[in-house]
mmCIF file of C-alpha atoms in Angstrom:
data_model
loop_
_atom_site.group_PDB
_atom_site.id
_atom_site.type_symbol
_atom_site.label_atom_id
_atom_site.label_comp_id
_atom_site.label_asym_id
_atom_site.label_seq_id
_atom_site.Cartn_x
_atom_site.Cartn_y
_atom_site.Cartn_z
ATOM 1 C CA MET A 1 72.938 105.317 106.684
ATOM 2 C CA ILE A 2 74.024 103.110 109.548
ATOM 3 C CA GLU A 3 74.285 104.140 113.187
ATOM 4 C CA SER A 4 78.038 103.491 113.367
ATOM 5 C CA GLU A 5 78.572 105.966 110.540
ATOM 6 C CA LEU A 6 76.558 108.632 112.299
ATOM 7 C CA SER A 7 78.442 108.229 115.556
ATOM 8 C CA THR A 8 81.855 108.844 113.998
ATOM 9 C CA ARG A 9 81.032 111.935 111.974
ATOM 10 C CA PRO A 10 81.415 115.564 112.990
ATOM 11 C CA GLN A 11 78.021 117.176 113.331
ATOM 12 C CA GLY A 12 76.435 120.214 111.724
ATOM 13 C CA ASP A 13 78.846 122.612 110.119
ATOM 14 C CA GLY A 14 81.713 120.193 110.737
ATOM 15 C CA VAL A 15 80.353 117.857 108.074
ATOM 16 C CA ALA A 16 80.000 120.661 105.531
ATOM 17 C CA ARG A 17 83.523 121.825 106.334
ATOM 18 C CA ALA A 18 84.979 118.337 105.941
ATOM 19 C CA LEU A 19 83.170 117.792 102.640
ATOM 20 C CA HIS A 20 84.478 121.136 101.369
ATOM 21 C CA PHE A 21 88.042 120.090 102.148
ATOM 22 C CA ALA A 22 87.425 116.686 100.563
ATOM 23 C CA GLY A 23 86.438 118.142 97.209
ATOM 24 C CA ARG A 24 85.193 115.999 94.338
ATOM 25 C CA LEU A 25 85.444 112.305 95.166
ATOM 26 C CA ASN A 26 84.422 109.206 93.265
ATOM 27 C CA SER A 27 82.711 107.680 96.312
ATOM 28 C CA SER A 28 79.163 107.132 97.521
ATOM 29 C CA SER A 29 80.294 106.787 101.155
ATOM 30 C CA THR A 30 79.692 109.943 103.161
ATOM 31 C CA THR A 31 81.777 108.473 105.971
ATOM 32 C CA ALA A 32 84.744 108.094 103.607
ATOM 33 C CA ARG A 33 84.282 111.567 102.155
ATOM 34 C CA VAL A 34 84.103 113.200 105.574
ATOM 35 C CA ALA A 35 87.144 111.302 106.855
ATOM 36 C CA PHE A 36 89.083 112.233 103.742
ATOM 37 C CA GLY A 37 88.170 115.898 104.184
ATOM 38 C CA GLN A 38 89.396 115.720 107.767
ATOM 39 C CA ALA A 39 92.661 114.236 106.507
ATOM 40 C CA VAL A 40 93.067 117.125 104.071
ATOM 41 C CA GLU A 41 92.442 119.726 106.754
ATOM 42 C CA SER A 42 94.886 117.976 109.087
ATOM 43 C CA LEU A 43 97.435 118.147 106.273
ATOM 44 C CA PHE A 44 96.948 121.904 106.056
ATOM 45 C CA ALA A 45 97.168 122.268 109.827
ATOM 46 C CA HIS A 46 100.218 119.960 110.110
ATOM 47 C CA ARG A 47 98.380 117.740 112.565
ATOM 48 C CA ALA A 48 99.587 114.220 113.328
ATOM 49 C CA ASP A 49 96.117 112.726 112.904
ATOM 50 C CA ALA A 50 96.112 113.131 109.106
ATOM 51 C CA THR A 51 97.152 109.507 108.661
ATOM 52 C CA ASP A 52 94.424 108.309 111.039
ATOM 53 C CA HIS A 53 91.767 110.147 109.027
ATOM 54 C CA LEU A 54 93.172 108.798 105.784
ATOM 55 C CA ASP A 55 93.071 105.276 107.194
ATOM 56 C CA ALA A 56 89.451 105.848 108.233
ATOM 57 C CA ALA A 57 88.544 107.037 104.738
ATOM 58 C CA LEU A 58 90.035 103.924 103.173
ATOM 59 C CA ALA A 59 88.408 101.673 105.756
ATOM 60 C CA ALA A 60 85.029 103.121 104.752
ATOM 61 C CA ASP A 61 85.822 102.967 101.037
ATOM 62 C CA PRO A 62 88.850 100.819 100.112
ATOM 63 C CA ASP A 63 88.600 101.930 96.463
ATOM 64 C CA LEU A 64 88.824 105.658 97.133
ATOM 65 C CA ASP A 65 91.366 106.504 94.443
ATOM 66 C CA VAL A 66 92.356 109.964 95.632
ATOM 67 C CA ALA A 67 92.989 108.648 99.153
ATOM 68 C CA HIS A 68 95.453 106.082 97.825
ATOM 69 C CA LEU A 69 97.094 108.804 95.756
ATOM 70 C CA LEU A 70 97.374 111.178 98.700
ATOM 71 C CA ARG A 71 99.107 108.404 100.635
ATOM 72 C CA ALA A 72 101.513 107.893 97.718
ATOM 73 C CA PHE A 73 102.220 111.640 97.547
ATOM 74 C CA ALA A 74 102.866 111.865 101.291
ATOM 75 C CA LEU A 75 105.292 108.942 101.199
ATOM 76 C CA ARG A 76 107.092 110.264 98.121
ATOM 77 C CA SER A 77 107.522 113.681 99.708
ATOM 78 C CA LEU A 78 109.693 112.098 102.398
ATOM 79 C CA GLY A 79 112.327 111.340 99.763
ATOM 80 C CA ARG A 80 113.215 107.883 101.078
ATOM 81 C CA ARG A 81 113.845 105.052 98.661
ATOM 82 C CA ASP A 82 112.901 102.465 101.278
ATOM 83 C CA LEU A 83 109.349 103.818 101.063
ATOM 84 C CA PHE A 84 109.075 103.198 97.311
ATOM 85 C CA PRO A 85 107.365 99.788 97.726
ATOM 86 C CA GLY A 86 104.646 101.459 99.778
ATOM 87 C CA ILE A 87 104.303 104.186 97.167
ATOM 88 C CA GLN A 88 104.001 101.654 94.369
ATOM 89 C CA GLY A 89 101.427 99.725 96.375
ATOM 90 C CA ALA A 90 99.316 102.841 96.824
ATOM 91 C CA LEU A 91 99.616 103.693 93.131
ATOM 92 C CA SER A 92 98.587 100.156 92.162
ATOM 93 C CA ALA A 93 95.521 100.435 94.412
ATOM 94 C CA ALA A 94 94.619 103.763 92.800
ATOM 95 C CA ARG A 95 94.988 102.333 89.299
ATOM 96 C CA HIS A 96 92.787 99.388 90.269
ATOM 97 C CA SER A 97 90.126 101.760 91.584
ATOM 98 C CA LEU A 98 90.213 103.894 88.440
ATOM 99 C CA ALA A 99 89.931 100.802 86.273
ATOM 100 C CA THR A 100 87.119 99.097 88.173
ATOM 101 C CA ARG A 101 85.032 101.991 89.492
ATOM 102 C CA GLY A 102 85.326 104.225 86.483
ATOM 103 C CA GLU A 103 87.462 107.153 85.500
ATOM 104 C CA SER A 104 87.800 110.035 87.936
ATOM 105 C CA GLU A 105 89.292 113.102 86.257
ATOM 106 C CA ARG A 106 90.637 114.299 89.568
ATOM 107 C CA GLY A 107 92.151 110.912 90.333
ATOM 108 C CA ARG A 108 93.620 110.656 86.854
ATOM 109 C CA ALA A 109 95.233 114.097 87.226
ATOM 110 C CA LEU A 110 96.832 113.177 90.541
ATOM 111 C CA LEU A 111 97.937 109.795 89.219
ATOM 112 C CA GLY A 112 99.619 111.570 86.304
ATOM 113 C CA THR A 113 101.435 113.811 88.768
ATOM 114 C CA MET A 114 102.675 110.835 90.727
ATOM 115 C CA GLU A 115 103.770 108.915 87.642
ATOM 116 C CA SER A 116 105.797 111.925 86.481
ATOM 117 C CA TRP A 117 107.325 112.444 89.905
ATOM 118 C CA MET A 118 108.260 108.784 90.262
ATOM 119 C CA THR A 119 110.252 109.001 87.021
ATOM 120 C CA GLY A 120 112.152 112.074 88.211
ATOM 121 C CA GLU A 121 109.934 114.630 86.475
ATOM 122 C CA GLY A 122 108.669 116.486 89.518
ATOM 123 C CA GLU A 123 108.255 119.794 87.677
ATOM 124 C CA ALA A 124 106.062 118.108 85.074
ATOM 125 C CA GLY A 125 104.043 116.609 87.913
ATOM 126 C CA ALA A 126 103.543 120.032 89.493
ATOM 127 C CA ASP A 127 102.469 121.403 86.112
ATOM 128 C CA GLN A 128 99.734 118.759 85.973
ATOM 129 C CA LEU A 129 98.439 119.887 89.354
ATOM 130 C CA ASP A 130 98.395 123.472 88.126
ATOM 131 C CA ALA A 131 96.529 122.425 84.984
ATOM 132 C CA TRP A 132 93.812 120.927 87.175
ATOM 133 C CA LEU A 133 93.707 124.059 89.326
ATOM 134 C CA ARG A 134 93.121 126.236 86.274
ATOM 135 C CA VAL A 135 89.911 124.267 85.746
ATOM 136 C CA CYS A 136 89.041 123.725 89.426
ATOM 137 C CA PRO A 137 90.699 126.525 91.433
ATOM 138 C CA ASP A 138 88.513 125.696 94.431
ATOM 139 C CA ASP A 139 90.331 122.377 94.970
ATOM 140 C CA LEU A 140 92.028 122.826 98.335
ATOM 141 C CA LEU A 141 93.924 119.536 98.220
ATOM 142 C CA PHE A 142 95.465 120.237 94.824
ATOM 143 C CA ALA A 143 96.424 123.768 95.919
ATOM 144 C CA LYS A 144 98.297 122.301 98.888
ATOM 145 C CA LEU A 145 99.964 119.553 96.856
ATOM 146 C CA ALA A 146 100.961 121.915 94.055
ATOM 147 C CA GLN A 147 102.686 124.204 96.509
ATOM 148 C CA ALA A 148 104.430 121.287 98.194
ATOM 149 C CA LEU A 149 105.720 119.859 94.925
ATOM 150 C CA HIS A 150 106.858 123.216 93.552
ATOM 151 C CA PHE A 151 108.772 123.713 96.805
ATOM 152 C CA ILE A 152 110.312 120.247 96.739
ATOM 153 C CA VAL A 153 111.608 120.660 93.177
ATOM 154 C CA GLY A 154 112.958 124.143 93.957
ATOM 155 C CA ALA A 155 110.619 126.287 91.852
ATOM 156 C CA PRO A 156 109.590 129.201 94.100
ATOM 157 C CA GLN A 157 108.368 131.454 91.290
ATOM 158 C CA ALA A 158 106.139 128.706 89.908
ATOM 159 C CA MET A 159 104.933 128.034 93.447
ATOM 160 C CA ARG A 160 103.938 131.671 93.823
ATOM 161 C CA ARG A 161 102.220 131.869 90.432
ATOM 162 C CA SER A 162 100.233 128.773 91.303
ATOM 163 C CA ILE A 163 98.881 129.968 94.643
ATOM 164 C CA GLU A 164 98.368 133.577 93.529
ATOM 165 C CA ALA A 165 96.037 132.284 90.808
ATOM 166 C CA VAL A 166 94.179 130.050 93.247
ATOM 167 C CA ALA A 167 93.857 132.504 96.144
ATOM 168 C CA ALA A 168 91.541 134.811 94.212
ATOM 169 C CA HIS A 169 88.921 132.045 94.228
ATOM 170 C CA HIS A 170 88.890 131.512 98.008
ATOM 171 C CA ALA A 171 87.217 134.048 100.277
ATOM 172 C CA ILE A 172 89.137 134.344 103.501
ATOM 173 C CA ASP A 173 86.000 133.619 105.547
ATOM 174 C CA ALA A 174 85.153 130.472 103.543
ATOM 175 C CA HIS A 175 86.154 126.984 104.672
ATOM 176 C CA GLY A 176 89.892 126.762 104.072
ATOM 177 C CA GLY A 177 90.262 130.388 103.061
ATOM 178 C CA GLY A 178 92.679 131.113 105.876
ATOM 179 C CA TYR A 179 94.835 128.134 104.979
ATOM 180 C CA VAL A 180 95.021 129.342 101.384
ATOM 181 C CA ARG A 181 96.267 132.711 102.673
ATOM 182 C CA GLY A 182 98.886 130.794 104.632
ATOM 183 C CA LEU A 183 100.092 129.131 101.444
ATOM 184 C CA LEU A 184 100.163 132.529 99.789
ATOM 185 C CA ALA A 185 102.193 134.023 102.636
ATOM 186 C CA PHE A 186 104.766 131.244 102.388
ATOM 187 C CA ALA A 187 105.104 131.590 98.620
ATOM 188 C CA ARG A 188 105.560 135.358 98.866
ATOM 189 C CA GLU A 189 108.210 134.984 101.548
ATOM 190 C CA GLU A 190 110.060 132.388 99.454
ATOM 191 C CA THR A 191 110.136 134.845 96.533
ATOM 192 C CA GLY A 192 111.411 137.795 98.566
ATOM 193 C CA ASP A 193 108.120 139.647 99.117
ATOM 194 C CA SER A 194 108.251 140.012 102.877
ATOM 195 C CA ALA A 195 105.649 142.773 103.036
ATOM 196 C CA GLY A 196 103.174 140.794 100.947
ATOM 197 C CA ALA A 197 103.910 137.710 103.017
ATOM 198 C CA GLU A 198 103.145 139.558 106.232
ATOM 199 C CA ARG A 199 99.832 140.866 104.907
ATOM 200 C CA ALA A 200 98.736 137.413 103.791
ATOM 201 C CA GLY A 201 100.091 135.782 106.935
ATOM 202 C CA ARG A 202 98.210 138.084 109.289
ATOM 203 C CA GLY A 203 94.984 137.295 107.473
ATOM 204 C CA ALA A 204 95.771 133.598 107.587
ATOM 205 C CA VAL A 205 96.384 133.537 111.328
ATOM 206 C CA GLU A 206 93.251 135.562 112.022
ATOM 207 C CA ALA A 207 91.107 133.213 109.944
ATOM 208 C CA GLU A 208 92.839 129.946 110.939
ATOM 209 C CA PRO A 209 94.634 130.269 114.306
ATOM 210 C CA HIS A 210 95.782 126.632 114.070
ATOM 211 C CA ASP A 211 97.621 127.146 110.757
#
């Protein structure tokens, strides 16, 4: 481990928290994994530094497939055709990583989502995220992306089913547990359950004041 890596990492519990947000990654670089986890948490918290953390993750590990795919997802969610070249570039980088470094089931699942979405099959893409979450319900990134894609394609009931299934696997006092309750609150509100949304939302704000 080199000194420059140590100097840019959060210390103590911050590293464990970042790695929890990062989830399973096909990377041997702790610097990249920590930076990616910080990007994921910034995504949950709607912070502007998410892109900076993602850039740092890719600087530390240029073949980090899920980082390229998160960039593609973020660009696609903006709904601008002028961004399609950037999306395709990120997808090409992810495919290269999967081909040269070895298959990553998580990366393959997210790539499948993006390939469906790019061909106009956003609901099918969201279903692929949910399929992964049935196997790995602790995946914070996929929980966030599944909710986002269900919302974008106008499927509030599917959005609620997705996060209701996931929320049971995240204690509110665990890393990210408050953010998951925030997703749950939003999904309940979007499906007309204001009382349930308020209960989940109060827990979310208590656990994660920055949500």
